[in-house]
mmCIF file of C-alpha atoms and ligand atoms in Angstrom:
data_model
loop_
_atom_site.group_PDB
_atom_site.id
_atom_site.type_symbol
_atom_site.label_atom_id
_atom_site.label_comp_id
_atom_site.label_asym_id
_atom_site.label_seq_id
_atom_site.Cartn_x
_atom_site.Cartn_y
_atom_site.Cartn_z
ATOM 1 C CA UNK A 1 0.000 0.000 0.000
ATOM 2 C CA UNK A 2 1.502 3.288 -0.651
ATOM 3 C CA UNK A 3 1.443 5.925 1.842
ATOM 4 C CA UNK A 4 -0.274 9.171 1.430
ATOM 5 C CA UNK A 5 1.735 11.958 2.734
ATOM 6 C CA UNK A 6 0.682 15.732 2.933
ATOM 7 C CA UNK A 7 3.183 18.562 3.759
ATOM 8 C CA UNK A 8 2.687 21.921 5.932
ATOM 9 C CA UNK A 9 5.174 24.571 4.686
ATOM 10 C CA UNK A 10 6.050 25.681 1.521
ATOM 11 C CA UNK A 11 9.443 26.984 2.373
ATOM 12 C CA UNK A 12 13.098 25.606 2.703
ATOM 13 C CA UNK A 13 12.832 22.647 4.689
ATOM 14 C CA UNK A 14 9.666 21.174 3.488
ATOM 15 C CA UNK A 15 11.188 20.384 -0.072
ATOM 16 C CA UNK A 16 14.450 18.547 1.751
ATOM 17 C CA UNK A 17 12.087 15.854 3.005
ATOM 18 C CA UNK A 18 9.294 16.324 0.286
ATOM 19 C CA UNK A 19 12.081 15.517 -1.864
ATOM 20 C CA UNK A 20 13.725 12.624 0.133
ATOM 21 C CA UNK A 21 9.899 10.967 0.548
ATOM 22 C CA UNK A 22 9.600 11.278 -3.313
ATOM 23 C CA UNK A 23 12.656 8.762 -3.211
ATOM 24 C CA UNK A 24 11.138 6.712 -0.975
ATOM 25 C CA UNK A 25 9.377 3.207 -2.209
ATOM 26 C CA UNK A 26 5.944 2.756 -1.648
ATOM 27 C CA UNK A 27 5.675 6.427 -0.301
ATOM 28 C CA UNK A 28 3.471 9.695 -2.133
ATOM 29 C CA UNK A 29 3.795 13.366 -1.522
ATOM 30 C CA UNK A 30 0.104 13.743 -1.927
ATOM 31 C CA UNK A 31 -0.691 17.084 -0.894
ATOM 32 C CA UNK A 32 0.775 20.492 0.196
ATOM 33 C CA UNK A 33 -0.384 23.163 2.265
ATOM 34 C CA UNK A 34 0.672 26.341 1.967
ATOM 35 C CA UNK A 35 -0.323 29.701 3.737
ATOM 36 C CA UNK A 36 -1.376 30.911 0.203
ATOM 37 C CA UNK A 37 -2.911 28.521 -2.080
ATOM 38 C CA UNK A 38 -0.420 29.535 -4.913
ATOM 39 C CA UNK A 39 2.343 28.821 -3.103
ATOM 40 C CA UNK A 40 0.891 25.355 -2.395
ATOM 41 C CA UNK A 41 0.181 24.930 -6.116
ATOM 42 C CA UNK A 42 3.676 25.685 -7.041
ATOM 43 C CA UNK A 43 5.582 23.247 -4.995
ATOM 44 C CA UNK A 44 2.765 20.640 -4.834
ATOM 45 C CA UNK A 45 3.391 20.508 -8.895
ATOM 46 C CA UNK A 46 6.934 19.452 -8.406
ATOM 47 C CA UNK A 47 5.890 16.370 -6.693
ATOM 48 C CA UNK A 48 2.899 16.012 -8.716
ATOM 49 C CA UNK A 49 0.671 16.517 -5.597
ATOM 50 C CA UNK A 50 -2.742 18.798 -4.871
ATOM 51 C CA UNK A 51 -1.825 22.261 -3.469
ATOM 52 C CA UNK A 52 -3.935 23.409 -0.419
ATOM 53 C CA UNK A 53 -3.985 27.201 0.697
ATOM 54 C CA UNK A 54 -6.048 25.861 4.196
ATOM 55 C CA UNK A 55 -5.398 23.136 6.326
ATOM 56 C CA UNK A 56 -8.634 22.429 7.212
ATOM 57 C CA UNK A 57 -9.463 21.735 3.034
ATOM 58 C CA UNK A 58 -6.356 19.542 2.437
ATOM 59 C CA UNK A 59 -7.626 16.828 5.158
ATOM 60 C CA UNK A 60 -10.411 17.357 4.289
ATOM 61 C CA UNK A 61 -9.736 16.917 0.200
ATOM 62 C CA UNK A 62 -7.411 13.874 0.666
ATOM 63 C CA UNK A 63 -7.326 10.388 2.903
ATOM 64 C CA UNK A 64 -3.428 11.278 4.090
ATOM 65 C CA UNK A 65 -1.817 8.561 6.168
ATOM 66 C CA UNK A 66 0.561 11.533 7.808
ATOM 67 C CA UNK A 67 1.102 14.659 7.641
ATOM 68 C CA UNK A 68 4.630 16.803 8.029
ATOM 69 C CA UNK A 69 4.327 19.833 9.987
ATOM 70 C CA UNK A 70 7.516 22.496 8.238
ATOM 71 C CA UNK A 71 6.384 25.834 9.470
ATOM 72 C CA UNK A 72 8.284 28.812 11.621
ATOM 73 C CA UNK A 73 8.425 28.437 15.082
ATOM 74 C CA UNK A 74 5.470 31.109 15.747
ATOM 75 C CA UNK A 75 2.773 29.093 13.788
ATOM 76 C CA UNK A 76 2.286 25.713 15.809
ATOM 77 C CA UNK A 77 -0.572 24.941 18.051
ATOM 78 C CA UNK A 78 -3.968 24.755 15.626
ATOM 79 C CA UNK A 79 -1.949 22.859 13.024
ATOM 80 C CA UNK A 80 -1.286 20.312 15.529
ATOM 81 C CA UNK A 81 -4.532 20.348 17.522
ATOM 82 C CA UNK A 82 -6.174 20.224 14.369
ATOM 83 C CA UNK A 83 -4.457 16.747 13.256
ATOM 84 C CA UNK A 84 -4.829 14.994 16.846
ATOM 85 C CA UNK A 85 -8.291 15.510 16.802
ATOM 86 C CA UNK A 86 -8.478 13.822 13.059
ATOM 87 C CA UNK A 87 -6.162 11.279 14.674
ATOM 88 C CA UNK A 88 -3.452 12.053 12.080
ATOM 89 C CA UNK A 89 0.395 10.956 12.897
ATOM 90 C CA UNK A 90 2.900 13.926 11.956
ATOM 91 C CA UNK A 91 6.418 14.556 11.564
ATOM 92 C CA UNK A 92 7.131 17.889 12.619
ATOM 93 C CA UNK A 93 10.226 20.030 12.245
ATOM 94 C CA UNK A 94 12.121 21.482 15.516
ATOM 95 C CA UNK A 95 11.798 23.595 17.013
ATOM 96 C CA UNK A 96 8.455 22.831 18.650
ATOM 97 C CA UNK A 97 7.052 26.685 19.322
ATOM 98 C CA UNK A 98 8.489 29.877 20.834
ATOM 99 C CA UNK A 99 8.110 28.794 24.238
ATOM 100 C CA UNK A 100 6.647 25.918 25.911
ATOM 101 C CA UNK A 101 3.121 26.496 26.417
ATOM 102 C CA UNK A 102 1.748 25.568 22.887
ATOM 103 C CA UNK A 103 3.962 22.282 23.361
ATOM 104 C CA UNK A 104 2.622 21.486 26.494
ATOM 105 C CA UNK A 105 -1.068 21.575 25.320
ATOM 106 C CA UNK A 106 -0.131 19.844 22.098
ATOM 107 C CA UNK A 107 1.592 17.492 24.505
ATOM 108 C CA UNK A 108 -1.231 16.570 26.557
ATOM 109 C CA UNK A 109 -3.416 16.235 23.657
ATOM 110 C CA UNK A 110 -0.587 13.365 21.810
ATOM 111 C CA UNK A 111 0.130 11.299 25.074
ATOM 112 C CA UNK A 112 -4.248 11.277 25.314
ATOM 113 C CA UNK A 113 -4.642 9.746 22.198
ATOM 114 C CA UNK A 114 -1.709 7.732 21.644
ATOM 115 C CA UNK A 115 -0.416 9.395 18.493
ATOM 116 C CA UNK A 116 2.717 8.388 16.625
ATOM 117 C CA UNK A 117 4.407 11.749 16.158
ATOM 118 C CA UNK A 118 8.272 12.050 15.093
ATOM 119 C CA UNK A 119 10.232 15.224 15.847
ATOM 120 C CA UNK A 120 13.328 16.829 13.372
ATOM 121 C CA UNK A 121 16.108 15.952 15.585
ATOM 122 C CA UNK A 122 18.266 14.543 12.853
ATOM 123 C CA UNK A 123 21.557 14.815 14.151
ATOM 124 C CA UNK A 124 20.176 11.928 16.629
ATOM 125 C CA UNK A 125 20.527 9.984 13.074
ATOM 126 C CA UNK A 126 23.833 10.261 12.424
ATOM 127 C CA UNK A 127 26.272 7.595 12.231
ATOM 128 C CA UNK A 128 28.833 9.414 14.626
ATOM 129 C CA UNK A 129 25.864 11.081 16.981
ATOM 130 C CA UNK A 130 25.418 7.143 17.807
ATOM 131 C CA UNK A 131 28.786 6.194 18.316
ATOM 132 C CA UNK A 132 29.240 8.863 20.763
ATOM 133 C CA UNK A 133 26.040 8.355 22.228
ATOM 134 C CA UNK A 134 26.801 4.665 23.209
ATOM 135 C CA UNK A 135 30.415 5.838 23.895
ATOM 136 C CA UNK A 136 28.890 8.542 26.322
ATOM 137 C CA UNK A 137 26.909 5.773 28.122
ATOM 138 C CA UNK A 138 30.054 3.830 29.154
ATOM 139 C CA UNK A 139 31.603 7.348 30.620
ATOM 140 C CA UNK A 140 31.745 9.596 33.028
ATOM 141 C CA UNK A 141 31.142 12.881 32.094
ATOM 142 C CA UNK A 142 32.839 15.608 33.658
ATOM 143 C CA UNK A 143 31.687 18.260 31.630
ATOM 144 C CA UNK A 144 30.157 19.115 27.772
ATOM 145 C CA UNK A 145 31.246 22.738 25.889
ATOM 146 C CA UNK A 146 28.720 22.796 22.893
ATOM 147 C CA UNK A 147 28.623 25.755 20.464
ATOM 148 C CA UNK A 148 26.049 27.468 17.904
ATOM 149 C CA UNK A 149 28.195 29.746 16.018
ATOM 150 C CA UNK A 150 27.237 31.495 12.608
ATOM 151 C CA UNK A 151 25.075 34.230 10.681
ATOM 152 C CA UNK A 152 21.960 35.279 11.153
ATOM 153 C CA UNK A 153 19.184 33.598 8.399
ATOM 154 C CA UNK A 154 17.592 35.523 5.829
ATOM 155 C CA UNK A 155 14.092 35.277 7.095
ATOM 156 C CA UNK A 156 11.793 37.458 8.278
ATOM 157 C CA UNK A 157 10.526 35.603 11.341
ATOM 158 C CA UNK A 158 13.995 33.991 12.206
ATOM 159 C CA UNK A 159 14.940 37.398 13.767
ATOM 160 C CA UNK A 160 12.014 38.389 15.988
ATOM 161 C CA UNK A 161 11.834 36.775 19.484
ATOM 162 C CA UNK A 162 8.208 36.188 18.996
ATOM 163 C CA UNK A 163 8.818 34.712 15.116
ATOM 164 C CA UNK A 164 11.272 32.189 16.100
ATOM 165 C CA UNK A 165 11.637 32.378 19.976
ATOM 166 C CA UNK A 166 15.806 33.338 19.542
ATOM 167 C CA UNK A 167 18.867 31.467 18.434
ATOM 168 C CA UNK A 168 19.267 29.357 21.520
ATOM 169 C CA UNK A 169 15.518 27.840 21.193
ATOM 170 C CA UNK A 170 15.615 27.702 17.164
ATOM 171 C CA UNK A 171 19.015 26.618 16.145
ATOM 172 C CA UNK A 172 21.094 25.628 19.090
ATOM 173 C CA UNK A 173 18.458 23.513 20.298
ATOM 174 C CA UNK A 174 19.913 20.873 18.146
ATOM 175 C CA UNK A 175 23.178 21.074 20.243
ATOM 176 C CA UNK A 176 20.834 20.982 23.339
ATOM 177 C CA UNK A 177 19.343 18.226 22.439
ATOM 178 C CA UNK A 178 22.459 16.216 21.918
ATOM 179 C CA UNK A 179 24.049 17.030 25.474
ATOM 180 C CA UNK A 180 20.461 15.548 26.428
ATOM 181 C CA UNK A 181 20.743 12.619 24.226
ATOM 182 C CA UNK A 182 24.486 11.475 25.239
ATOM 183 C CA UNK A 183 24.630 12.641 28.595
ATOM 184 C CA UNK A 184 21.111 12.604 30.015
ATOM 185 C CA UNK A 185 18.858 14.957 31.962
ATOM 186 C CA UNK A 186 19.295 18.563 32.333
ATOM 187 C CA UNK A 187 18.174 19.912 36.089
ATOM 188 C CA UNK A 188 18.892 23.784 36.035
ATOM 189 C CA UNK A 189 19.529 25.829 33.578
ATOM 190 C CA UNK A 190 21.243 29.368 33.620
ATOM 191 C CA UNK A 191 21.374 31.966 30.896
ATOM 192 C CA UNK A 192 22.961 35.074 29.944
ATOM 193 C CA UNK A 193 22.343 36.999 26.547
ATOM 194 C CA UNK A 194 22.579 40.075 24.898
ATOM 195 C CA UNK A 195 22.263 42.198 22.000
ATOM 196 C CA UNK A 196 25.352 43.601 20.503
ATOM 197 C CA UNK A 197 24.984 44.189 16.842
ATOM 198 C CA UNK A 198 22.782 42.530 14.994
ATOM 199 C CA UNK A 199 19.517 44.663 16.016
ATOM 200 C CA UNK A 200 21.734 48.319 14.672
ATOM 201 C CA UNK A 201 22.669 46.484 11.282
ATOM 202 C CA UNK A 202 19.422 44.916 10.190
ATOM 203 C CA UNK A 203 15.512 46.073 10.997
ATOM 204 C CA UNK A 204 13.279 44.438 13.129
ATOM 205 C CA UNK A 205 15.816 42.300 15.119
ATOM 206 C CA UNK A 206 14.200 41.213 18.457
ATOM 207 C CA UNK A 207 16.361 38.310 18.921
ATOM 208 C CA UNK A 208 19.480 37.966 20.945
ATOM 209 C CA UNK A 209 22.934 38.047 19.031
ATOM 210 C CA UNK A 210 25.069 36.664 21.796
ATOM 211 C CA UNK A 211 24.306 33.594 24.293
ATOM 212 C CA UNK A 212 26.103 31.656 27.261
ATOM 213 C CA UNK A 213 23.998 28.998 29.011
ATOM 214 C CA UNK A 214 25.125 27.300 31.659
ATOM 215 C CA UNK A 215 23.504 23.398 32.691
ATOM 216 C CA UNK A 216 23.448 20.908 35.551
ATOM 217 C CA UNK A 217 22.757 17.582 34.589
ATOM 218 C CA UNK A 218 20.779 14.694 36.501
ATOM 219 C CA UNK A 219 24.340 12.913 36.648
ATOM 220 C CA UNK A 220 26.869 15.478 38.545
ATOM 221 C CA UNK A 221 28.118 16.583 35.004
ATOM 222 C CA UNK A 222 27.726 20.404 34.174
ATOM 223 C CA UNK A 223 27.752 22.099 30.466
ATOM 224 C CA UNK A 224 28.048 25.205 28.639
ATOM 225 C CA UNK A 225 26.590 26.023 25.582
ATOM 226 C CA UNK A 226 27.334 28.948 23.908
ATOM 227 C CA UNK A 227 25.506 30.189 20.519
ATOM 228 C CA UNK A 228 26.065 34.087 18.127
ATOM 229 C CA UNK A 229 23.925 35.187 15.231
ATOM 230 C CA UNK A 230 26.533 37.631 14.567
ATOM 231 C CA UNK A 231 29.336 36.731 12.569
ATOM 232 C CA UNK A 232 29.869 37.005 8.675
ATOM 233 C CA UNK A 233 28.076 34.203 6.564
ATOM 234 C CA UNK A 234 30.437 30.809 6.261
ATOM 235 C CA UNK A 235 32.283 31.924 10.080
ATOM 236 C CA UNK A 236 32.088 29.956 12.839
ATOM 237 C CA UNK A 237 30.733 26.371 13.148
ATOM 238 C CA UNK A 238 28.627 23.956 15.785
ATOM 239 C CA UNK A 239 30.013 21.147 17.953
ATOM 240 C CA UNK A 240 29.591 19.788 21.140
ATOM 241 C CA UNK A 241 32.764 17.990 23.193
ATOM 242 C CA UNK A 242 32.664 16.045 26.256
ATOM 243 C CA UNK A 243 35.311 16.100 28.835
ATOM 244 C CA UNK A 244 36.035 12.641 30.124
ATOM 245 C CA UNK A 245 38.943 11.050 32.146
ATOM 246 C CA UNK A 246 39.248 9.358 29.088
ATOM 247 C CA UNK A 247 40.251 12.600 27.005
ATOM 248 C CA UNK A 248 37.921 14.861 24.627
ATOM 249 C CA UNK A 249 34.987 13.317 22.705
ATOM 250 C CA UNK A 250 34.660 16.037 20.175
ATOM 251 C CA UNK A 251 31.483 15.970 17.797
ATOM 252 C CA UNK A 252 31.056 18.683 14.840
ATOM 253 C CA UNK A 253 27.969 18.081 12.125
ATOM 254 C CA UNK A 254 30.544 16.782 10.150
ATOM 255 C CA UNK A 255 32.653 14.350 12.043
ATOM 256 C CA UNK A 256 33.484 12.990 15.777
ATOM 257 C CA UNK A 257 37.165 12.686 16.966
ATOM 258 C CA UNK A 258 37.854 10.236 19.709
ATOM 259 C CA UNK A 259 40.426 10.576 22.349
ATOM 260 C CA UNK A 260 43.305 8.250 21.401
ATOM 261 C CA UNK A 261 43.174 7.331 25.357
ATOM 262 C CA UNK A 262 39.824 6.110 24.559
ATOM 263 C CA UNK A 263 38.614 2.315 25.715
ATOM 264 C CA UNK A 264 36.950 1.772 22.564
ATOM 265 C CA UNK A 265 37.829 0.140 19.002
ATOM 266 C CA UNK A 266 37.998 3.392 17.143
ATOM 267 C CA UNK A 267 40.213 5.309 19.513
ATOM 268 C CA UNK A 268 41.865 8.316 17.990
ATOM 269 C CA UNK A 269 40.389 7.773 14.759
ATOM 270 C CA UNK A 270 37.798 10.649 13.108
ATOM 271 C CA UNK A 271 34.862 8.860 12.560
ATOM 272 C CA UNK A 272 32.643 10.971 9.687
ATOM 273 C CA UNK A 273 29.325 11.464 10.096
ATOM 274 C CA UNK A 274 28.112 8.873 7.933
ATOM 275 C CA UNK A 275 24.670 7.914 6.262
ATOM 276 C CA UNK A 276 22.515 11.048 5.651
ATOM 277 C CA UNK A 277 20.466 11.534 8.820
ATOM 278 C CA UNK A 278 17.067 13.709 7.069
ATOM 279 C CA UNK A 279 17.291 9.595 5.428
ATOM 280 C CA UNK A 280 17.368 7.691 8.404
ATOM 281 C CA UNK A 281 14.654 9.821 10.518
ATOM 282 C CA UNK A 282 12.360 9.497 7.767
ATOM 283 C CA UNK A 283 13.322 6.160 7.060
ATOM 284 C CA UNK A 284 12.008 5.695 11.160
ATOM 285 C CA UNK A 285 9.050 7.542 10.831
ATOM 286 C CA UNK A 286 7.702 5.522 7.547
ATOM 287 C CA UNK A 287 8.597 2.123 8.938
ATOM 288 C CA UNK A 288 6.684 3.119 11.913
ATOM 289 C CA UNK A 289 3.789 4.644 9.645
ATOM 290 C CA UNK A 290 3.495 1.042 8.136
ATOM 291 C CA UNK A 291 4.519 -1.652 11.010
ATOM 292 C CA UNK A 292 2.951 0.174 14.018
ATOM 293 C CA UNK A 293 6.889 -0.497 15.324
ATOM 294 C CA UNK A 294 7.856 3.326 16.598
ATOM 295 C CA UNK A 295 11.319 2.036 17.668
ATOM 296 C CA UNK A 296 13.129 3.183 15.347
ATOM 297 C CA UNK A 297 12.253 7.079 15.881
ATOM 298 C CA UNK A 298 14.950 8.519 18.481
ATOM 299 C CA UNK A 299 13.010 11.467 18.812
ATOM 300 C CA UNK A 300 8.844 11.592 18.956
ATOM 301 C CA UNK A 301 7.063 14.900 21.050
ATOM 302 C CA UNK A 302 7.572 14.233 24.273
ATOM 303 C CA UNK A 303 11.163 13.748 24.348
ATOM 304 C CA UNK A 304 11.635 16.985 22.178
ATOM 305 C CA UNK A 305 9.571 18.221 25.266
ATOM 306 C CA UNK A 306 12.226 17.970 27.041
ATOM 307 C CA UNK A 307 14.665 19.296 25.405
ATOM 308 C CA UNK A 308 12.305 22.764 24.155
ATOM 309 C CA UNK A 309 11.801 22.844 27.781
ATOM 310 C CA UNK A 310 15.244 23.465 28.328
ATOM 311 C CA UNK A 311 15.841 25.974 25.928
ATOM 312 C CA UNK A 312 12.707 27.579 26.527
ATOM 313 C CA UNK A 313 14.226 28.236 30.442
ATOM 314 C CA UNK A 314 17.149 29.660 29.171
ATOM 315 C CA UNK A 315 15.083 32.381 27.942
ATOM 316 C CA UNK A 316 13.501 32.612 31.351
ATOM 317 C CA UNK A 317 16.501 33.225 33.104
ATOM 318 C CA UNK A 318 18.633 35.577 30.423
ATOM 319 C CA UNK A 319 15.033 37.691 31.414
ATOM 320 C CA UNK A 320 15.322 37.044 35.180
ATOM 321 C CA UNK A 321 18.828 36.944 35.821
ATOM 322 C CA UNK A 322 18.579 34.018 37.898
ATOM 323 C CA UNK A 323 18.749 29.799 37.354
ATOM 324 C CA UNK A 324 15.841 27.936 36.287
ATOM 325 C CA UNK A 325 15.123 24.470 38.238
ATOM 326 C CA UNK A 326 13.569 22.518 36.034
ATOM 327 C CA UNK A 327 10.289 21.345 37.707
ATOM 328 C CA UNK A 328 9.466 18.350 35.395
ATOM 329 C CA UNK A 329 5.951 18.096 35.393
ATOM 330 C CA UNK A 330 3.777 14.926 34.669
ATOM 331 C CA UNK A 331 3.174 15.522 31.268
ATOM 332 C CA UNK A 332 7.682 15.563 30.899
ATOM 333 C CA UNK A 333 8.069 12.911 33.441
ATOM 334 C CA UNK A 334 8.927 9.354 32.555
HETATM 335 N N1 NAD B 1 16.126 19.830 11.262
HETATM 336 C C1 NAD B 1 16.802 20.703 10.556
HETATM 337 O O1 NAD B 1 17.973 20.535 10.288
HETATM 338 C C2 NAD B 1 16.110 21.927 10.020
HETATM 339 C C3 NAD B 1 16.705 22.671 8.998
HETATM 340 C C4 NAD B 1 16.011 23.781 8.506
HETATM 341 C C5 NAD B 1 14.801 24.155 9.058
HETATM 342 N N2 NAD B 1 14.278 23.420 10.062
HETATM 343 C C6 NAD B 1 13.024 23.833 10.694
HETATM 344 O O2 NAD B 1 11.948 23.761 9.782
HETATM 345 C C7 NAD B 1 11.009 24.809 10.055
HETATM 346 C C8 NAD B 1 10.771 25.583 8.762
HETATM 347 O O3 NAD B 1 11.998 26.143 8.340
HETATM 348 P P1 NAD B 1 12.251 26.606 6.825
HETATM 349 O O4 NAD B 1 13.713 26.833 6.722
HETATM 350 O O5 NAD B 1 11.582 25.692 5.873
HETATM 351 O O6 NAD B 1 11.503 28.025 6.847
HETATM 352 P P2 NAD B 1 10.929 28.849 5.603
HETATM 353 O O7 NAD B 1 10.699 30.230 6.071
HETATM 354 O O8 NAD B 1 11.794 28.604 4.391
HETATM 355 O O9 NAD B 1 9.540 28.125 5.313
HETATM 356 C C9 NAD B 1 8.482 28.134 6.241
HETATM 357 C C10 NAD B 1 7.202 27.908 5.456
HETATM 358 O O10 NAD B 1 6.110 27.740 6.342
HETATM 359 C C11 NAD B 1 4.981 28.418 5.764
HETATM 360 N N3 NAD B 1 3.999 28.617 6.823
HETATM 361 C C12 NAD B 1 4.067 29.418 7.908
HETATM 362 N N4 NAD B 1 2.956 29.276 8.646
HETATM 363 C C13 NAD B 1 2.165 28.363 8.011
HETATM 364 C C14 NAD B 1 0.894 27.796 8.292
HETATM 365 N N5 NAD B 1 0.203 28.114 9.385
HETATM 366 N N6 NAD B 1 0.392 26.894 7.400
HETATM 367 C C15 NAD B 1 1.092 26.541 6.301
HETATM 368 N N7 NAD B 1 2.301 27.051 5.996
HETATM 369 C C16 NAD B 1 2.835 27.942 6.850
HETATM 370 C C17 NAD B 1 5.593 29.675 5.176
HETATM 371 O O11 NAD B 1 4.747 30.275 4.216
HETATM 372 C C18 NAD B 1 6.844 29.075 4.530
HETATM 373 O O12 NAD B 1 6.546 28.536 3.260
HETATM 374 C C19 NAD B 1 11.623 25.665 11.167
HETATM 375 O O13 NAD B 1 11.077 25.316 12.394
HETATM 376 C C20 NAD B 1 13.082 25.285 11.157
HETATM 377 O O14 NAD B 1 13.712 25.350 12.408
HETATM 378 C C21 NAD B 1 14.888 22.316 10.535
#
């Protein structure tokens, strides 16, 4: 049978996996939905789909087995509420809102009925994301240094607080999300940020330019995660290292390097990233689509939860000036 997939988003990231699902056997991109039916028309063509300008008409219009949810931070919450109450399974891009109240709700709503959801963590995917991840279970981790370093995006919404909730909850929340992954829970969380140039070069710049967070993890192990919108397009870079008695596990999108002291086959050898992650998560999320088997997904909505919850209280205390315990409540407990 093949599966009937509509897509939310007519931008960027919604042709990266409407593309890799067109590859995919025994998979359609049925439908798009765009926030102008035109725009829905013109990419739904590419994939020889049926463009939607309202949500509400594609589901409507067409029996989908799943829908991916590819839109800005700001415009979650009815797209999601909309697809639990038709009892529709969704992929949907990271991060999961602004803050963490629309995730919450959504939250509630997904554990009620039992949904299969997936959530864009890809980096979870990667080849070298898993050997460190296994690596990381075997050590002790004395501390983690992760950065976010770069430009700021083109978009509109990417630089208003309100549009994308900042660089620390839309982009470095991938780096957040790996501490979480490889070294566990994060307990307290605190934040400082500022603006230093960004918001006099360009218009309409709510969003911070600089970040340092500082973590506590449910082990004893503490981390620092640094992130800046500011620097000239190709500078900079993202990574996350862990310190270890063992020597420095260093991870960068593009490779890990292990510490040649390392107890483990591969010491001192760079170990690439590997197999195309976007591949493998939707690779998880069909296979679950069509076997009812979810374990394969290393990321579904309420362990992203967890980790928007995080970055979410770093905004909270940059505000405040003070650390944020993280109270976990039911809905984020295990
Ligand atoms: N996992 C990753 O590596 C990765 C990479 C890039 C982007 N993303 C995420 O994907 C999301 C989208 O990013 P992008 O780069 O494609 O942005 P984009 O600005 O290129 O596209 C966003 C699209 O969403 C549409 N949209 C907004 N609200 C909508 C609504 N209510 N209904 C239908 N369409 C709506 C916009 O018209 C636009 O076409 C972001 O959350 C981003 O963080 C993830």
């Amino acid at each position: 049978m093949t599966l009937q997939i509509g897509i939310i988003g007519t931008g960027w990231f919604s042709k990266v996996h409407a593309d890799i699902l067109a590859r995919m056997e025994g998979v359609r991109v049925a439908a798009v939905c765009g926030t102008t039916l035109e725009k829905a028309e013109a990419m739904a063509s590419v994939y020889d789909a049926v463009g939607y300008g309202e949500l509400e008409h594609m589901l409507d219009g067409e029996k989908l087995d799943a829908v991916y949810i590819c839109v800005p931070p700001m415009s979650h919450g009815s797209i999601e509420a909309e697809l639990i109450r038709r009892g529709i399974p969704f992929l949907v891009e990271k991060p999961l809102s602004t803050g963490m109240d629309i995730p919450r709700q959504v939250l509630d709503q997904v554990q009620k009925s039992g949904l299969l959801t997936s959530v864009g963590y890809h980096f979870r995917y990667q080849e070298a994301a898993q050997v460190l991840q296994q690596a990381m279970q075997e050590q002790t981790v004395g501390m983690a240094l992760g950065r976010w370093m770069g430009g700021m995006p083109g978009v509109a919404w990417w630089r208003r607080q309100d549009g994308s909730g900042g660089q620390f909850v839309e982009q470095t929340t991938h780096i957040v999300d790996l501490l979480r992954y490889c070294a566990g829970e994060v307990t307290e969380v605190y934040a400082v940020a500022a603006q230093r140039s960004m918001h006099e070069k360009h218009e309409h710049v709510t969003v911070a330019d600089v970040a340092n967070v500082t973590l506590k993890l449910e082990s004893g192990a503490i981390a620092s995660i640094a992130n800046t919108c500011l620097l000239p397009d190709g500078e900079g870079g993202a990574g996350l290292q862990f310190y270890t008695d063992a020597g420095v596990w260093d991870w960068t999108p593009e490779r890990l390097l292990l510490p040649s002291a390392a107890p483990h086959a591969m010491a001192g050898l760079e170990i690439p990233a590997g197999h195309n992650p976007y591949e493998r998560e939707n690779e998880a999320f069909i296979h679950a689509l069509r076997t009812g088997d979810r374990s394969r997904i290393l990321s579904d909505y309420a362990d992203a939860c967890r980790t928007q919850e995080i970055t979410t209280a770093a905004l909270v205390s940059a505000d405040s000036g003070l650390p944020v315990q993280l109270q976990r409540s039911k809905h984020l407990s295990h």
